[in-house]
PDB file of C-alpha atoms in Angstrom:
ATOM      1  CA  UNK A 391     -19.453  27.314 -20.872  1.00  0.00           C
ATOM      2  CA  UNK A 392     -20.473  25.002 -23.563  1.00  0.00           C
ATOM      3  CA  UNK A 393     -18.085  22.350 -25.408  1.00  0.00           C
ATOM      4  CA  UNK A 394     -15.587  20.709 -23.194  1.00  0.00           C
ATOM      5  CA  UNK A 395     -11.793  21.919 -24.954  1.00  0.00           C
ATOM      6  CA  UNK A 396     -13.094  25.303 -25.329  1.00  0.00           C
ATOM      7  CA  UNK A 397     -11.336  28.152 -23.781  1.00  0.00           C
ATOM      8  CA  UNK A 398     -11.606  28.127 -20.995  1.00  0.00           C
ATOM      9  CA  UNK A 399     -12.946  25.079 -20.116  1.00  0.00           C
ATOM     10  CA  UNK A 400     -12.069  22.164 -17.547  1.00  0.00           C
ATOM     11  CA  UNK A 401     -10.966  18.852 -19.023  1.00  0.00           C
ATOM     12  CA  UNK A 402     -13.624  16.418 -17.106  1.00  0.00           C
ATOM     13  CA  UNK A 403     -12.220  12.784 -16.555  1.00  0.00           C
ATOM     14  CA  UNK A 404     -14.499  10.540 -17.134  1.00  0.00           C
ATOM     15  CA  UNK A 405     -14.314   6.894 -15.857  1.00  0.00           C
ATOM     16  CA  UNK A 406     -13.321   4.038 -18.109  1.00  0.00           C
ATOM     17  CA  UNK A 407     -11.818   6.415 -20.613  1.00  0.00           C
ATOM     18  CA  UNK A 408      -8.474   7.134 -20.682  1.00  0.00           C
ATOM     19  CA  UNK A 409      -7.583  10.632 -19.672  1.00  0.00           C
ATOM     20  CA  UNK A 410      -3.916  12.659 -18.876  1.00  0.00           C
ATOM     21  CA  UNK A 411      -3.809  11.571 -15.814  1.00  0.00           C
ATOM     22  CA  UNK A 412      -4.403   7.720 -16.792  1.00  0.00           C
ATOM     23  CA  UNK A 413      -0.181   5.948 -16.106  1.00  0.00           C
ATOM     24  CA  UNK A 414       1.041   4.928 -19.683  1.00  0.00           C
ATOM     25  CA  UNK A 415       0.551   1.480 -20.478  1.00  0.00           C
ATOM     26  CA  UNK A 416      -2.287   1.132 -17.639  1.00  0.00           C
ATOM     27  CA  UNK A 417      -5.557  -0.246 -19.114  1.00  0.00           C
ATOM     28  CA  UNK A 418      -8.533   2.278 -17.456  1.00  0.00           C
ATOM     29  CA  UNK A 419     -11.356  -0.222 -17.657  1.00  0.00           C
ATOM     30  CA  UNK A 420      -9.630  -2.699 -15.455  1.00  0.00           C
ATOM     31  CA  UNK A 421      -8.453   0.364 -13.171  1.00  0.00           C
ATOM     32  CA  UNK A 422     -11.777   1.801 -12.983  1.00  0.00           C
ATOM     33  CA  UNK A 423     -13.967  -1.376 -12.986  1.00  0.00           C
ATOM     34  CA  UNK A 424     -15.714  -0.755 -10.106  1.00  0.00           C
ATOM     35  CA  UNK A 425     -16.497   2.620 -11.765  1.00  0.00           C
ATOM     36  CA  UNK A 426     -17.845   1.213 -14.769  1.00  0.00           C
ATOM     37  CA  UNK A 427     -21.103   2.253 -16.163  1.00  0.00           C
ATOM     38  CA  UNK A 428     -23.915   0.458 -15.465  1.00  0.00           C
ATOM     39  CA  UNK A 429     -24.709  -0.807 -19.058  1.00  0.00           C
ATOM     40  CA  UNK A 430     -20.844  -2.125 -19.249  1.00  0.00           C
ATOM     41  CA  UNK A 431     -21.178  -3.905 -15.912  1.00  0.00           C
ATOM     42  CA  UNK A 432     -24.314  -5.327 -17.288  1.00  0.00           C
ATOM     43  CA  UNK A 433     -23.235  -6.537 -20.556  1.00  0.00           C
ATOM     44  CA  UNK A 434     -20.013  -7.901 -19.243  1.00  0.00           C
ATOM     45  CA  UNK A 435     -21.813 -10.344 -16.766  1.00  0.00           C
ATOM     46  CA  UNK A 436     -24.255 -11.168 -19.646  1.00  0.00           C
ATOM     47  CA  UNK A 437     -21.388 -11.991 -21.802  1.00  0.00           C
ATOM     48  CA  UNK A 438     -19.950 -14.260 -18.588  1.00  0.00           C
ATOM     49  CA  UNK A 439     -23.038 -16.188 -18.045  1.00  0.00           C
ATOM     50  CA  UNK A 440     -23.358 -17.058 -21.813  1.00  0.00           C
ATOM     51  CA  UNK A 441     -19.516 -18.063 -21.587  1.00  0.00           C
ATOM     52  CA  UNK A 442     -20.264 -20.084 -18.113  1.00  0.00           C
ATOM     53  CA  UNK A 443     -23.226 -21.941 -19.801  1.00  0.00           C
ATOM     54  CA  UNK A 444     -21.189 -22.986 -22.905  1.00  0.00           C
ATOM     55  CA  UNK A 445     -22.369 -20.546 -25.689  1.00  0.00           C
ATOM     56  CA  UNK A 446     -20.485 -18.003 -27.861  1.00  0.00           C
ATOM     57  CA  UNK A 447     -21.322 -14.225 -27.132  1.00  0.00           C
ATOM     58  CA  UNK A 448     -19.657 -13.410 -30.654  1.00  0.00           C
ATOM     59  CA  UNK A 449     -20.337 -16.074 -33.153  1.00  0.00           C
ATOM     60  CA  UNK A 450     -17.491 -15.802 -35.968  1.00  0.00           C
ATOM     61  CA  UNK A 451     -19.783 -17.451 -38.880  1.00  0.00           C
ATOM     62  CA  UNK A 452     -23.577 -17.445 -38.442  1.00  0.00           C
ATOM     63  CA  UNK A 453     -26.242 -19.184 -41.124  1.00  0.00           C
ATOM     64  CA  UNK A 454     -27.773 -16.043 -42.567  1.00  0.00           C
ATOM     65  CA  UNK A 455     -29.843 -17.277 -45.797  1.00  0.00           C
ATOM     66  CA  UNK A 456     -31.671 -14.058 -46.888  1.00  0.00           C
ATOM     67  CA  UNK A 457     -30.924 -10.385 -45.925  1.00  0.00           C
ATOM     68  CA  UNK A 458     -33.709  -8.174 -44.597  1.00  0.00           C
ATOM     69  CA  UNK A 459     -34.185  -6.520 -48.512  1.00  0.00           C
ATOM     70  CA  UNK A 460     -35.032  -9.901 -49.601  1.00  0.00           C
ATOM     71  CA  UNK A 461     -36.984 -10.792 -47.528  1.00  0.00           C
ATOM     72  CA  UNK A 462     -39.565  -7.221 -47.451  1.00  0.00           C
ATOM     73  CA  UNK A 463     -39.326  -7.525 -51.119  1.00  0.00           C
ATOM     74  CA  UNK A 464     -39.891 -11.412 -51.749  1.00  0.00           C
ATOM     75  CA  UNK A 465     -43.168 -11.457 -48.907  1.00  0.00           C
ATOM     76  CA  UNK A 466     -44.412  -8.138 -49.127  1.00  0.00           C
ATOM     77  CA  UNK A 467     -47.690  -9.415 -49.931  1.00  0.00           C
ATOM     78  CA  UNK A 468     -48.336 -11.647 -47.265  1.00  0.00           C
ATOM     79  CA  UNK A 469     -51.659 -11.038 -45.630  1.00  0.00           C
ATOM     80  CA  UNK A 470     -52.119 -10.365 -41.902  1.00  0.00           C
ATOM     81  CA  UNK A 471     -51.412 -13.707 -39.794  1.00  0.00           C
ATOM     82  CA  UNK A 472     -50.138 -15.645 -42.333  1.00  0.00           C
ATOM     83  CA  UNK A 473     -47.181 -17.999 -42.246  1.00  0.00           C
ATOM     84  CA  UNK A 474     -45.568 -19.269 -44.343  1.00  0.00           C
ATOM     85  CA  UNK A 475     -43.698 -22.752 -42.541  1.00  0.00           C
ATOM     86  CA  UNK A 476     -42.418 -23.839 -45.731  1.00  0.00           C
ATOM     87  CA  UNK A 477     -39.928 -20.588 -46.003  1.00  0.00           C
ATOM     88  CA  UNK A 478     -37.054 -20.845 -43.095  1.00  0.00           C
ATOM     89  CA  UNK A 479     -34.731 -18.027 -42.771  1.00  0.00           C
ATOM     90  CA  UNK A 480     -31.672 -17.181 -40.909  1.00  0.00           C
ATOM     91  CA  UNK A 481     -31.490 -12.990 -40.566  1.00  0.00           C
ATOM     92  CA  UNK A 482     -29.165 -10.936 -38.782  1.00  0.00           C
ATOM     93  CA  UNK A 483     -29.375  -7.227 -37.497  1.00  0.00           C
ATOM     94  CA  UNK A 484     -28.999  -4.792 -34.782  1.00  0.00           C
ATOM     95  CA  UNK A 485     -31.905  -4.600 -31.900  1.00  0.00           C
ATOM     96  CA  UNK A 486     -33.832  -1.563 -32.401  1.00  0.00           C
ATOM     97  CA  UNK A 487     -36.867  -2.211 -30.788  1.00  0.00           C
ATOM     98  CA  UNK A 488     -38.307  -4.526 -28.004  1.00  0.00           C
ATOM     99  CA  UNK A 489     -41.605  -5.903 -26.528  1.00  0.00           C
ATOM    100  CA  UNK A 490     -42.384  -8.288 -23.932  1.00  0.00           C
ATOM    101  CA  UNK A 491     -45.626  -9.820 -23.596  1.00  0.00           C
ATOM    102  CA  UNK A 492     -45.547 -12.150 -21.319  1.00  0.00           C
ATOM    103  CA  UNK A 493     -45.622 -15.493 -23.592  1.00  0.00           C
ATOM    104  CA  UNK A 494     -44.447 -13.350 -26.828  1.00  0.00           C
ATOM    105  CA  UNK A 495     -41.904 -11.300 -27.735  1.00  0.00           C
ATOM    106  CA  UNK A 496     -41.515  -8.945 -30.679  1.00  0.00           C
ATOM    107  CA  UNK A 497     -37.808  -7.072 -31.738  1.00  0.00           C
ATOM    108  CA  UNK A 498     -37.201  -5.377 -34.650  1.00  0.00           C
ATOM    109  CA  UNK A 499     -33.723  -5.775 -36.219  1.00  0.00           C
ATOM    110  CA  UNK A 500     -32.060  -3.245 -38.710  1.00  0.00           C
ATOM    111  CA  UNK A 501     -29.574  -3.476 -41.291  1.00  0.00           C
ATOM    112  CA  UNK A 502     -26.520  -1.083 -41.875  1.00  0.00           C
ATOM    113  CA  UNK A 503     -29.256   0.712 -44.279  1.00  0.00           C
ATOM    114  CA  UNK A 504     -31.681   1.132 -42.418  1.00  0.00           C
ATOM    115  CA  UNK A 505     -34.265  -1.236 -43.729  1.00  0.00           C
ATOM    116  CA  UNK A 506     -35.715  -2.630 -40.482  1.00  0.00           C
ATOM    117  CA  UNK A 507     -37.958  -6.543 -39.851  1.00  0.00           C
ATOM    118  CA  UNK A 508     -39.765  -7.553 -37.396  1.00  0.00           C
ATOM    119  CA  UNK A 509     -38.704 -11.264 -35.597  1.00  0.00           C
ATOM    120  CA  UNK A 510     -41.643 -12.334 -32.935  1.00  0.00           C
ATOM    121  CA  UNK A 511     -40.591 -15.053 -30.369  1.00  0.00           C
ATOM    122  CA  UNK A 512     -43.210 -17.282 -28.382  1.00  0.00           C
ATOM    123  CA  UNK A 513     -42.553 -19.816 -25.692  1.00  0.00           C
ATOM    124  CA  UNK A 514     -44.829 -21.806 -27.721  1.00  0.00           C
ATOM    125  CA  UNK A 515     -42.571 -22.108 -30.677  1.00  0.00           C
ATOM    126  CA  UNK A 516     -39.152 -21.470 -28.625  1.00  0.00           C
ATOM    127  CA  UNK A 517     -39.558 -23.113 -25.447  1.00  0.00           C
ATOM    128  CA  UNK A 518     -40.474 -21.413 -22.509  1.00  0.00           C
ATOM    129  CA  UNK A 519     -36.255 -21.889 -20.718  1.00  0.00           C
ATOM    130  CA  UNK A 520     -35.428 -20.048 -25.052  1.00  0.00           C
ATOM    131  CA  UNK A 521     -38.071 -17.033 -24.300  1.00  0.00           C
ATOM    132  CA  UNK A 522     -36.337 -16.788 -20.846  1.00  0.00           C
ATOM    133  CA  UNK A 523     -33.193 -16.452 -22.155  1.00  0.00           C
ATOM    134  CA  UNK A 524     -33.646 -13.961 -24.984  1.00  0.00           C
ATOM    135  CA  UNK A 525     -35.514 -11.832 -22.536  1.00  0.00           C
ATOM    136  CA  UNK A 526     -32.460 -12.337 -20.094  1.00  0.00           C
ATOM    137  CA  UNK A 527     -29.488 -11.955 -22.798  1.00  0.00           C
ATOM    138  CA  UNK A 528     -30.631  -9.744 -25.309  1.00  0.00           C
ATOM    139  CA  UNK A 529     -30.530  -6.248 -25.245  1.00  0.00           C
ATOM    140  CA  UNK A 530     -30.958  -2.862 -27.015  1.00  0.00           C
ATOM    141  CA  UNK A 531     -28.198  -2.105 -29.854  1.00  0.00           C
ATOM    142  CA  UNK A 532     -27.106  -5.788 -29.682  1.00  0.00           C
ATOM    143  CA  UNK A 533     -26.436  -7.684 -32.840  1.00  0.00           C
ATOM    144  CA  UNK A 534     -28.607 -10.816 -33.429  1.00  0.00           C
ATOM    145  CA  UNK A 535     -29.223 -13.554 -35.522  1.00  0.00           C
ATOM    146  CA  UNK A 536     -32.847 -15.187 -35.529  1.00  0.00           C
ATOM    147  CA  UNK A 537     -33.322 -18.603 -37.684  1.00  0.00           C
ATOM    148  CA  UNK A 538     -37.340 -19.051 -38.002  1.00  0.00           C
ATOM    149  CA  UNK A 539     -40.311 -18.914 -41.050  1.00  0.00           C
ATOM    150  CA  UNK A 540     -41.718 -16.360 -42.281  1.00  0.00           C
ATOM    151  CA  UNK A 541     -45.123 -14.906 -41.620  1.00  0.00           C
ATOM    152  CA  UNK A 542     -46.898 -11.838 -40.796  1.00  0.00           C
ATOM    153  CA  UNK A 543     -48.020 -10.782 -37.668  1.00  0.00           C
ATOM    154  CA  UNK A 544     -52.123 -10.283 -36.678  1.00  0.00           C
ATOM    155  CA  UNK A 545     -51.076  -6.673 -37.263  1.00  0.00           C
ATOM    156  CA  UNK A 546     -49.639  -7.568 -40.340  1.00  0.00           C
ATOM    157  CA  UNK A 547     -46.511  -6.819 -39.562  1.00  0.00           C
ATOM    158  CA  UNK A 548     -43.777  -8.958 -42.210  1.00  0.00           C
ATOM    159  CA  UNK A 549     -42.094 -10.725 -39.539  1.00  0.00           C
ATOM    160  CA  UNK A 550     -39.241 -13.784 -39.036  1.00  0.00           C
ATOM    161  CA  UNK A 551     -41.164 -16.469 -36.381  1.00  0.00           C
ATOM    162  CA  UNK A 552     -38.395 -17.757 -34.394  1.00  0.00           C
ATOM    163  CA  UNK A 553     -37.740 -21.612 -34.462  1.00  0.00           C
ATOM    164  CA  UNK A 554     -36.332 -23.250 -31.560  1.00  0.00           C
ATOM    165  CA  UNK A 555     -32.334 -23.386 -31.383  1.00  0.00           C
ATOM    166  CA  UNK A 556     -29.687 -25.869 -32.062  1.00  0.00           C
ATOM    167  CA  UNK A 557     -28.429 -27.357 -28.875  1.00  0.00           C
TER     168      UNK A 557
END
């Protein structure tokens, strides 16, 4: 038993991945598309609505002002529920965390060392058709850019408030 190779052992095919049996030249996600994971289904009609309504899935240049370093280290003090309007931001990461509540959304973005901020969206400050979409588009492990102030949550969490977005 154990590790798939080992002595022994079946090779398991596995589909969307490209196995022995796979023709040369023959592209196994196409082949197999009807046997496509869930999440890849998913994300690939995601990526086609975005397309459909005119947006970019995978923006080549995006307005990031501060990285997430800077930003823990410049506002570290802020007190709980404090905002500060005057300081806008654009911050990128990957989606580590999620939370829906209702009106309010919270995600936590990372950087490639680990250092991790909160952003908090509200159909107050977004738009209720902006909160819809984020909850709609945006999933776990995605990339994302949010462009907002900075505050701190009631928690007092250090967090990006998202401001509504261009176009």
């Amino acid at each position: 038993g154990g590790l798939a190779g080992g002595r022994g052992s079946r090779a398991r095919r596995y589909p969307g991945r490209v196995s022995a049996t796979d023709a040369p030249g023959q592209n196994p996600t196409a082949a197999h598309e009807d046997d496509a994971p869930e999440q890849v289904r998913v994300r690939a009609e995601k990526r086609a609505r975005i397309l459909a309504e005119g947006g970019d899935p995978y923006p080549v240049q995006l307005p990031i002002t501060a990285s997430i370093a800077e930003i823990r280290e410049e506002f570290a003090s802020l007190e709980a529920g404090e905002e500060r309007e005057d300081v806008v931001v654009g911050i990128a990461g990957r989606v580590v965390f999620l939370r829906n509540t209702g009106k309010l959304c919270f995600v936590t973005l990372q950087d490639g060392a680990g250092r991790r901020l909160q952003a908090m969206l509200s159909a107050a400050k977004v738009g209720a058709d902006s909160l819809a979409a984020f909850k709609a588009d945006v999933d776990l492990g995605d990339h994302l850019f949010v462009h907002g102030h900075v505050g701190a949550s009631r928690r007092g969490e250090l967090s990006v408030v998202a401001a509504p977005g261009e176009g």
